[in-house]
Each structure stands twice: as C-alpha cells, then as structure tokens.
PDB file of C-alpha atoms and ligand atoms in Angstrom:
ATOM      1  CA  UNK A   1       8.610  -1.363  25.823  1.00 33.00           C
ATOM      2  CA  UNK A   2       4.955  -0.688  24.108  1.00 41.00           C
ATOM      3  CA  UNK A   3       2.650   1.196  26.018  1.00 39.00           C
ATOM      4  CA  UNK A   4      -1.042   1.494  24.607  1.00 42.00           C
ATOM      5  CA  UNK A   5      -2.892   5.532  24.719  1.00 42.00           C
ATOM      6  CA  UNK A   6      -6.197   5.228  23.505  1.00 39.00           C
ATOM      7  CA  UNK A   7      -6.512   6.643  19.671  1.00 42.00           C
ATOM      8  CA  UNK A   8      -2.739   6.968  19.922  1.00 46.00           C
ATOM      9  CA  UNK A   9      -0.127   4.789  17.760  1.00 58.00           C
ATOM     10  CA  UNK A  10       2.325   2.297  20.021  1.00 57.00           C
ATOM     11  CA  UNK A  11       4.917   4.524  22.181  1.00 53.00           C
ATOM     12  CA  UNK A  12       8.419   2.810  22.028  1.00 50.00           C
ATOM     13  CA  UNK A  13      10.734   4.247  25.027  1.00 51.00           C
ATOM     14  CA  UNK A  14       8.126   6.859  25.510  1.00 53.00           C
ATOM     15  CA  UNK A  15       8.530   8.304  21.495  1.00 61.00           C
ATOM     16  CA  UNK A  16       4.987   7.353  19.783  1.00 65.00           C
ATOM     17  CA  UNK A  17       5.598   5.577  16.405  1.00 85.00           C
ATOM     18  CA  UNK A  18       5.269   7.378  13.552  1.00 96.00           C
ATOM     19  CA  UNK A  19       2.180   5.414  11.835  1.00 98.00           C
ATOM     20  CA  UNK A  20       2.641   4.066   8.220  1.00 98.00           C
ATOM     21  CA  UNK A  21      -0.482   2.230   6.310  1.00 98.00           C
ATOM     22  CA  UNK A  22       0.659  -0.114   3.647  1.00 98.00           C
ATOM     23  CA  UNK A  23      -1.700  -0.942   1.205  1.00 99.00           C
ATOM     24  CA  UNK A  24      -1.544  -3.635  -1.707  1.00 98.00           C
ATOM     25  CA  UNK A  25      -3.763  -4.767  -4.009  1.00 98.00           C
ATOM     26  CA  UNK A  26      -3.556  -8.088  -6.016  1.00 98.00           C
ATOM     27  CA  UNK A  27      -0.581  -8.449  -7.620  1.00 97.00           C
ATOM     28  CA  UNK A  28       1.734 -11.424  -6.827  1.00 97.00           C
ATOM     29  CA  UNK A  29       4.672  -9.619  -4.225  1.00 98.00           C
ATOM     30  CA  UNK A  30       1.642  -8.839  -2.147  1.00 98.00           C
ATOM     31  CA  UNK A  31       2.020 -12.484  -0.878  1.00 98.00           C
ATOM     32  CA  UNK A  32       5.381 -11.678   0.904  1.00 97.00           C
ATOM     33  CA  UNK A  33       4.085  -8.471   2.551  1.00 98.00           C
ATOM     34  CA  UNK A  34       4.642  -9.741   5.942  1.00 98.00           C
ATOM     35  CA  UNK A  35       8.053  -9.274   5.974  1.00 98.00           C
ATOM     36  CA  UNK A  36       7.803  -5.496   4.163  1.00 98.00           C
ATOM     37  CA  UNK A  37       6.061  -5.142   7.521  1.00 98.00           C
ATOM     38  CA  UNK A  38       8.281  -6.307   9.616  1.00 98.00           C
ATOM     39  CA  UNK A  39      11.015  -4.637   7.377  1.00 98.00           C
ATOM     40  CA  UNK A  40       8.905  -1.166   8.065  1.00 98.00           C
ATOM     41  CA  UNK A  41       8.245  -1.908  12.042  1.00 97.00           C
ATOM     42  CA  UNK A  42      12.177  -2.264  11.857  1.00 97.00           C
ATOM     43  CA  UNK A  43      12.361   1.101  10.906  1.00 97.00           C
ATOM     44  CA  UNK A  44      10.710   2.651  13.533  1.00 96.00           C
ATOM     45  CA  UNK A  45       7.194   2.588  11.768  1.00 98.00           C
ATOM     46  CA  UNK A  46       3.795   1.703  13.352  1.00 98.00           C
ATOM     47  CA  UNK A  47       2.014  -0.586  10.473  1.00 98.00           C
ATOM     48  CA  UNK A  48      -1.300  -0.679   9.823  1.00 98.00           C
ATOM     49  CA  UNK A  49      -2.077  -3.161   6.687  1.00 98.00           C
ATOM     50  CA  UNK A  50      -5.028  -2.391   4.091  1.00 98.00           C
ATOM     51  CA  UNK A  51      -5.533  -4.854   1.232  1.00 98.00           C
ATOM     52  CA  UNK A  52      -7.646  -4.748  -1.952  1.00 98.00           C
ATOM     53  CA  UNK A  53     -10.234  -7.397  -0.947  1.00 98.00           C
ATOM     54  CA  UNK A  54      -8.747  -9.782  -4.182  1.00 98.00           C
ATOM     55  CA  UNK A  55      -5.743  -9.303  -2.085  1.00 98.00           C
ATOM     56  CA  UNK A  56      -7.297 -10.031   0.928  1.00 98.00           C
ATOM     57  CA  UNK A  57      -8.663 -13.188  -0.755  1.00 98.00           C
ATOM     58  CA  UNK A  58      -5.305 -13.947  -1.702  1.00 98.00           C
ATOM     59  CA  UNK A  59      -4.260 -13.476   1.951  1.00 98.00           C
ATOM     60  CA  UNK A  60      -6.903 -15.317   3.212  1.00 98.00           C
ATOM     61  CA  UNK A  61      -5.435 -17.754   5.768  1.00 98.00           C
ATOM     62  CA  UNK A  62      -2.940 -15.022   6.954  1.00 98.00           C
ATOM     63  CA  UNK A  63      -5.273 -12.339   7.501  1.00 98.00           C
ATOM     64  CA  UNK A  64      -4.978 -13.120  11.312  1.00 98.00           C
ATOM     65  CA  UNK A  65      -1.164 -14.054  11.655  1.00 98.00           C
ATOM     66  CA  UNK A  66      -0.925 -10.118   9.840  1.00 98.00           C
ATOM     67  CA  UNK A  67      -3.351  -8.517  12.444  1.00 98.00           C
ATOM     68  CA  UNK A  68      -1.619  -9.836  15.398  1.00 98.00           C
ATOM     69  CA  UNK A  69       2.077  -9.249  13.666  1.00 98.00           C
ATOM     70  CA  UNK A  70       0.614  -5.028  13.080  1.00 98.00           C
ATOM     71  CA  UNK A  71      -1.650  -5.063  16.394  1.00 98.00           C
ATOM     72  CA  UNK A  72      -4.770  -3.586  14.129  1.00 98.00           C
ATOM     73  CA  UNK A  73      -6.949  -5.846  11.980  1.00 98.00           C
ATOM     74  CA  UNK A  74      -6.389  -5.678   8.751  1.00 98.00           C
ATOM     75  CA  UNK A  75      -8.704  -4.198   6.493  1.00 98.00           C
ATOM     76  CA  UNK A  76      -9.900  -4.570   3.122  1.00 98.00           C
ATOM     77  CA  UNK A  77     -13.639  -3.128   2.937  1.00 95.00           C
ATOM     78  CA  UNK A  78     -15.181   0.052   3.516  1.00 94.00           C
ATOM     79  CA  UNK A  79     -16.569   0.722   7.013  1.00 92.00           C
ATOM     80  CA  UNK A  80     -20.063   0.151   7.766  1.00 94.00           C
ATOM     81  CA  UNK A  81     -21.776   3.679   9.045  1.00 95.00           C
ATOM     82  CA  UNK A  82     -21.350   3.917  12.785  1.00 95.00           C
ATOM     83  CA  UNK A  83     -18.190   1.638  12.632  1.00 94.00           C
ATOM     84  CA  UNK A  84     -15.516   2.736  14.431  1.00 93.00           C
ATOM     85  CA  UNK A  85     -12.356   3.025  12.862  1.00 94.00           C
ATOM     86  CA  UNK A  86      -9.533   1.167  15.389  1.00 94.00           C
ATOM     87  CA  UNK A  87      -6.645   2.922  13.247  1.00 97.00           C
ATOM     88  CA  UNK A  88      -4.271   5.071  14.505  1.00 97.00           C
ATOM     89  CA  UNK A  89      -4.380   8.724  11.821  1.00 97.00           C
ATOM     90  CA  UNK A  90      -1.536   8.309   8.912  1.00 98.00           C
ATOM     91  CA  UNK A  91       1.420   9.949   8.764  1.00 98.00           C
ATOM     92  CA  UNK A  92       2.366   8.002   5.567  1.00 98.00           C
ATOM     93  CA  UNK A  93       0.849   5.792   3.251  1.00 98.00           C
ATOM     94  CA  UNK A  94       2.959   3.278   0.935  1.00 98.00           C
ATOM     95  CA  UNK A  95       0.215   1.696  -2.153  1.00 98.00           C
ATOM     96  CA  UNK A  96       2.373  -1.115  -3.287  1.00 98.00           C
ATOM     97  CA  UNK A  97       2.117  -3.141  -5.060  1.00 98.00           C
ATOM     98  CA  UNK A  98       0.527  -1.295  -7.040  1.00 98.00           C
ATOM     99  CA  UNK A  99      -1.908  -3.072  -9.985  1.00 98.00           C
ATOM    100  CA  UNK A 100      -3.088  -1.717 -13.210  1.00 98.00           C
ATOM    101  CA  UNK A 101      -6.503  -1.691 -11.989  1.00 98.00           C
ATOM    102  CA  UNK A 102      -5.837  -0.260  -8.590  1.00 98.00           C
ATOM    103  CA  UNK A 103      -3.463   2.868  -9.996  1.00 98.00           C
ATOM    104  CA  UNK A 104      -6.458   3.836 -12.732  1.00 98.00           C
ATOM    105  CA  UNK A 105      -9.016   3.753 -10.350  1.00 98.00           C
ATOM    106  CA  UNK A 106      -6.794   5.888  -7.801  1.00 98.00           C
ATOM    107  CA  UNK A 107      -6.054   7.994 -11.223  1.00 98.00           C
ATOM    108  CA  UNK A 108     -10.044   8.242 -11.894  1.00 98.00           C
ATOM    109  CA  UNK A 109     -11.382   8.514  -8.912  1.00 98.00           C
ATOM    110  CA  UNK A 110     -13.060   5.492  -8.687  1.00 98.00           C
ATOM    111  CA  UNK A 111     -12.968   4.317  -5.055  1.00 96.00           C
ATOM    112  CA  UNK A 112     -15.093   1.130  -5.360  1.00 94.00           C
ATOM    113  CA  UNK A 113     -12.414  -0.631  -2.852  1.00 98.00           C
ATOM    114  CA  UNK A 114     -11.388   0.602   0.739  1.00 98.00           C
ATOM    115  CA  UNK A 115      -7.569   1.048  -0.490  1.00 98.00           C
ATOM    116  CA  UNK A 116      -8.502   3.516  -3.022  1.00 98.00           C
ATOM    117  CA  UNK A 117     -10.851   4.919  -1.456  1.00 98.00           C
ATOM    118  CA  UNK A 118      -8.545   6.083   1.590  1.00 98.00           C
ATOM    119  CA  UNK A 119      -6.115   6.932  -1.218  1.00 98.00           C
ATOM    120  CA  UNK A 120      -8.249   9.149  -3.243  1.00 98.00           C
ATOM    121  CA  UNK A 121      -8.847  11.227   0.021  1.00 98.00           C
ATOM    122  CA  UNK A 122      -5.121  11.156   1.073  1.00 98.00           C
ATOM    123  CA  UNK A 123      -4.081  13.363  -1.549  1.00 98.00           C
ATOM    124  CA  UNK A 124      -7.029  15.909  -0.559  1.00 98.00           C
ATOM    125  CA  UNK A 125      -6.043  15.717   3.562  1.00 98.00           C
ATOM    126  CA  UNK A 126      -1.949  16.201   1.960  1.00 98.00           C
ATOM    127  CA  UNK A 127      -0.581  12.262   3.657  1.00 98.00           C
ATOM    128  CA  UNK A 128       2.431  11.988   2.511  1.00 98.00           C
ATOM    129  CA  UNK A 129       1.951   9.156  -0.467  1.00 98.00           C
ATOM    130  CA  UNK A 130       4.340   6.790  -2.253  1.00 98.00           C
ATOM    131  CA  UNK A 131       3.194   3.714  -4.503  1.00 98.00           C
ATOM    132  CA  UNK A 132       5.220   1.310  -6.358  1.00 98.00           C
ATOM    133  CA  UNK A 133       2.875   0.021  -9.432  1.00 98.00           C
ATOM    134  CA  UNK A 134       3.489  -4.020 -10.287  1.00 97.00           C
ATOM    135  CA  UNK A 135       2.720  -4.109 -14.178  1.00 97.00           C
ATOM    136  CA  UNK A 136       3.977  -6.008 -17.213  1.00 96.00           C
ATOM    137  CA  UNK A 137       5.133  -4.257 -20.311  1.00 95.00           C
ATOM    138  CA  UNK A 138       1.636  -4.864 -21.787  1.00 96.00           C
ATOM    139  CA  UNK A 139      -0.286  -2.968 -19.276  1.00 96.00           C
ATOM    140  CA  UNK A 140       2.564  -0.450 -19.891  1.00 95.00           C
ATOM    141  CA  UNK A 141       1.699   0.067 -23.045  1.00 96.00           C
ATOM    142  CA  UNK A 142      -1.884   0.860 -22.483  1.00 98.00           C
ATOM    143  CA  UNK A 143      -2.853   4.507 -23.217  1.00 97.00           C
ATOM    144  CA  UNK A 144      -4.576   4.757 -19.529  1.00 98.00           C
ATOM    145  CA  UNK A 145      -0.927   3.902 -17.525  1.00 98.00           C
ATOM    146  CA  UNK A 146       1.444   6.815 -18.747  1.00 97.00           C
ATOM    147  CA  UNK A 147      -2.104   9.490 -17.742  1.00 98.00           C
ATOM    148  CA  UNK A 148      -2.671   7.824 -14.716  1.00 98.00           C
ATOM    149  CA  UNK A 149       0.893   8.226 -13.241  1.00 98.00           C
ATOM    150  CA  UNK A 150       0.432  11.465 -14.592  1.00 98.00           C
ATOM    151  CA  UNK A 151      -2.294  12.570 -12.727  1.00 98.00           C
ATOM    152  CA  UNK A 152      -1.210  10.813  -9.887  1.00 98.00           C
ATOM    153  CA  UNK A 153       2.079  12.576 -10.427  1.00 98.00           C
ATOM    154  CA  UNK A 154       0.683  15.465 -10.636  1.00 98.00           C
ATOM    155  CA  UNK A 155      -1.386  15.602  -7.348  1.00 98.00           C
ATOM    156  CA  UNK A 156       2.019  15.084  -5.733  1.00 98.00           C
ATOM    157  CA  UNK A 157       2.278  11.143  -5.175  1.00 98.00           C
ATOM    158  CA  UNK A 158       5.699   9.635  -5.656  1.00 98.00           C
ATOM    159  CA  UNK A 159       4.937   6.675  -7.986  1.00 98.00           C
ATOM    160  CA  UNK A 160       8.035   4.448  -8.258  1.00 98.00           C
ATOM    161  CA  UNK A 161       7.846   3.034 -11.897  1.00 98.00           C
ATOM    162  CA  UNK A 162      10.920   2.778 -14.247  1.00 95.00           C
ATOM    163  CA  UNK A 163      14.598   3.119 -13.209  1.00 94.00           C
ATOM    164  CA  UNK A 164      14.693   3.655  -9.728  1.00 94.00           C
ATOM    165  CA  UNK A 165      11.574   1.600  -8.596  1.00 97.00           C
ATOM    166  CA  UNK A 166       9.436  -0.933 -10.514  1.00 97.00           C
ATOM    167  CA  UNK A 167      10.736  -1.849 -13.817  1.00 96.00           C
ATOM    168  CA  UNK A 168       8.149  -3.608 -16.160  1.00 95.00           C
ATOM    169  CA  UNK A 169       8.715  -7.340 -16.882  1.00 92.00           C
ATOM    170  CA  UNK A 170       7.751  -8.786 -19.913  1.00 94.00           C
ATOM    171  CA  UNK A 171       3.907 -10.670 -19.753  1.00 95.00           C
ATOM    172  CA  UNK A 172       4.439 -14.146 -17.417  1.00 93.00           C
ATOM    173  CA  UNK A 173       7.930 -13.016 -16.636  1.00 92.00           C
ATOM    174  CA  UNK A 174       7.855 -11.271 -13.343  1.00 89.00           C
ATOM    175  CA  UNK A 175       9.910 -11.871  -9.974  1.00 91.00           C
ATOM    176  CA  UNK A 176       7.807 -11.388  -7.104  1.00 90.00           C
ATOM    177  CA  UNK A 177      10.844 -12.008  -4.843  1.00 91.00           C
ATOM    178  CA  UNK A 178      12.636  -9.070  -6.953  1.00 92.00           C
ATOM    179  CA  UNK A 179      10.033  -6.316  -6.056  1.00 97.00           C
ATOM    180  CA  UNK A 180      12.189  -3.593  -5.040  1.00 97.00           C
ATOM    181  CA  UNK A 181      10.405  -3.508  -1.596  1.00 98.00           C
ATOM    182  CA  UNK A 182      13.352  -1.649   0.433  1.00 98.00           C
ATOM    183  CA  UNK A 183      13.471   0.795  -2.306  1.00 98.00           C
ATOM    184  CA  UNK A 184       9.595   1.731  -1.425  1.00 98.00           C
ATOM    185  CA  UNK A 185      10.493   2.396   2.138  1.00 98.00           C
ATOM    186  CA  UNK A 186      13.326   4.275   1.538  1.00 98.00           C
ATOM    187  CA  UNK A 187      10.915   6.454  -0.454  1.00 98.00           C
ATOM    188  CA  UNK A 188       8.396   6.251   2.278  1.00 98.00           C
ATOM    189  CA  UNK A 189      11.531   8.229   4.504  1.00 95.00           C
ATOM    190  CA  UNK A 190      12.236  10.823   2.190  1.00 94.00           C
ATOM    191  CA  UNK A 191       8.509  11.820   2.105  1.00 91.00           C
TER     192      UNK A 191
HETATM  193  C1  LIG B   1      -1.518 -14.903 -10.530  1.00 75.68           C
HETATM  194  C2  LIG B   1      -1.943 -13.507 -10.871  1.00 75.68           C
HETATM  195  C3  LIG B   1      -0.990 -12.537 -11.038  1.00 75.68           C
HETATM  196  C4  LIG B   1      -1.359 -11.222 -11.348  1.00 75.68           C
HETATM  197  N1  LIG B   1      -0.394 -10.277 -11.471  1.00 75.68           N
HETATM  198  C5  LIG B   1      -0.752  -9.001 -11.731  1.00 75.68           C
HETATM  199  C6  LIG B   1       0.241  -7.978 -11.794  1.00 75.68           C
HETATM  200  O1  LIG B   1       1.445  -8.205 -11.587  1.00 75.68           O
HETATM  201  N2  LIG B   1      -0.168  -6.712 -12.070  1.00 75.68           N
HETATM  202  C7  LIG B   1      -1.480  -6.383 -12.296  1.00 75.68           C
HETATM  203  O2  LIG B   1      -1.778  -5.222 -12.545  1.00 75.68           O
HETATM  204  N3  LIG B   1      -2.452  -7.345 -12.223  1.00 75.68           N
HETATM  205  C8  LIG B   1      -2.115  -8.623 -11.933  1.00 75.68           C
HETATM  206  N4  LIG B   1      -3.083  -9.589 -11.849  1.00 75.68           N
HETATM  207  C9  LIG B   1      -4.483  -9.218 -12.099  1.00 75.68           C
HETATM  208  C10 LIG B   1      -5.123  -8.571 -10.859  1.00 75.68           C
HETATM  209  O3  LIG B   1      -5.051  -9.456  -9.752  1.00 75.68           O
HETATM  210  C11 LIG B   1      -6.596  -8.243 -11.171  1.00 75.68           C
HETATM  211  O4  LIG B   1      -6.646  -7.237 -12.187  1.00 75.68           O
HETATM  212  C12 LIG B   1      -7.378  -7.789  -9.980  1.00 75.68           C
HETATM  213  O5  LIG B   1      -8.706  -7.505 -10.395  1.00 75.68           O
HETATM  214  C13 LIG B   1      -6.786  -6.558  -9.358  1.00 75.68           C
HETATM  215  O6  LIG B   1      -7.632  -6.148  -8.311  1.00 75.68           O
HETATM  216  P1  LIG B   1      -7.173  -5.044  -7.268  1.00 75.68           P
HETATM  217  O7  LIG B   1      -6.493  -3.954  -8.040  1.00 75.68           O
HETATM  218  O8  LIG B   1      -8.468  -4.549  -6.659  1.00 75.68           O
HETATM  219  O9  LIG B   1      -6.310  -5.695  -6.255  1.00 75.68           O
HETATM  220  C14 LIG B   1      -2.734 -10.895 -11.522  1.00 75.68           C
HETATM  221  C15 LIG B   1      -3.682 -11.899 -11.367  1.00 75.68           C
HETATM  222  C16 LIG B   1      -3.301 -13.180 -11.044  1.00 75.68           C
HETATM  223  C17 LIG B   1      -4.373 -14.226 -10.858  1.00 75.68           C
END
C-alpha cells in the first residue's frame, strides 16, 4: 500500500522509498525511459523524471502518461521564483542518457537547462551521482569529452562510458534498444 506524508517520498508497507531522479537529455534511448522507470520503481525506488527540455520536446505527448506513471510532474525548466518545488529531496540521481552537450555543460558549469543545473549543485550538496553518456565515436574523439569525464570524474560522479557501460557506436550506427539501461541502475545501487 502507498500512503502520502506531505514533503515525504511514497511509504510502501510503512518503509518510505528511497527517492531516485532520473534525468535524460536528448539522445535517442531517452524515448524508452518509461520502462527504465518502471524498471527503477521495481527496485524499490521512488522516481522522479527531469528531462532536458529537447528531451521534453521529444517526449512531448507522453509528458503526462510519465507524470501519472512517477506521481510528480515531470520537469524540464527551471523554477520560476516563489515556485514550489513538489519533489521529494534526492537520495540518488541517474543523468542518462547522457549527450555530448549535456556532459560538457555539467563538465563547465554551464547550467542553462534545469537537468544540469540540479546536477551541477548535486556534486556540491554530495547526491550520490551516476550518468551513462550516449555518444558516437566522433563526439568521442573531441578534445572536450575525455576532460569532461575527467572533471566529472574527478568531483566523484560515476560516468559509465567504455567497457562496462556505454560503448561508443560508430556515427548513424547506434542501438537505442541496446543502451545498457540495467547496467545504470545497478550502478545507481552500488552508490
Ligand atoms: C535523431 C537524433 C539523435 C541524436 N542522438 C544523439 C546522441 O546519441 N548523442 C548526442 O550527444 N547527441 C545526439 N543528438 C543531438 C542532441 O539531441 C542535441 O545536441 C541537443 O541539442 C542536445 O540537447 P540536450 O543535451 O540539452 O538534451 C541527436 C539528435 C537527433 C535529432
């Protein structure tokens, strides 16, 4: 049974949910993330689903079917001042997939979107952070990647890239349905 404390995440059998937000940004296996959340509710997780807003636009005509499937609306822009935020607090965070653009700007600081914006700040307030980048070889091979993961690296996320988590496709030859998903949220334990 789900019981409902205000500011509190879902209790199941009296046990409140640990509270997991999964984030993507625009990369194709973001259109199957539906399932990674039921996948992560299955595990015991309370879900709360943030979205680049190119995701979001990808999303578009699920973006309600994926509120009521988490219970929380799903959000893709930063809050207006004096909005309320309807999230329960993180106890994880899971940024996958992962796109070149969104793991630079999460690298650099640059928080122009809601997902790295929350991100950026997770690794100040210590949230326990795992992402699994989605990028071809040729983004691989841009000077930028290897510092990002670095730096990200460095500031204690888990970033999921080569043997083990995401490996690179060659340029118009990736498997969305092969995005190592379950891998991701087996990380997402261990953390
Ligand atoms: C069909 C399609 C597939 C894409 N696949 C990827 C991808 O796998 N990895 C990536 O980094 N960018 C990919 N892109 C480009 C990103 O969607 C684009 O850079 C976008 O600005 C990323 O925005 P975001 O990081 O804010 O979500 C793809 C774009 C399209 C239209």
């Amino acid at each position: 049974m789900k019981l409902l404390l205000p500011g509190c995440a879902l209790l199941h059998g009296g046990m409140p949910n640990r509270v997991l937000y999964l984030l993507g940004s625009a990369a194709p296996p973001v259109l199957g993330v539906g399932s990674v959340v039921e996948s992560a509710q299955g595990r015991g997780w309370e879900v709360c689903l943030g979205l680049t807003p190119t995701a979001a636009d990808w999303l578009e005509d699920d973006l309600g079917a994926l509120a009521e499937l988490t219970g929380y609306p799903v959000k893709s822009r930063h809050r207006r001042p004096g909005d309320v935020d309807q999230w329960p607090p993180a106890d994880a965070a899971l940024l996958a997939p992962a796109t070149f653009n969104t793991l630079n700007s999460w690298a650099l600081g640059l928080t122009s979107t809601w997902v790295v914006g929350f991100a950026a700040e997770a690794i100040g307030k210590g949230i326990p952070l795992v992402t699994m980048p989605c990028v071809n070889s040729a983004f691989l091979a841009h000077p930028q990647l290897d510092r990002s993961v670095e730096v990200l690296r460095g500031a204690g996320v888990r970033v999921l890239l080569g043997e083990g988590g995401f490996v690179p496709n060659r340029p118009g030859e990736g498997r969305p349905n092969a995005y190592p998903w379950d891998v991701a949220l087996d990380e997402v334990e261990r953390v």
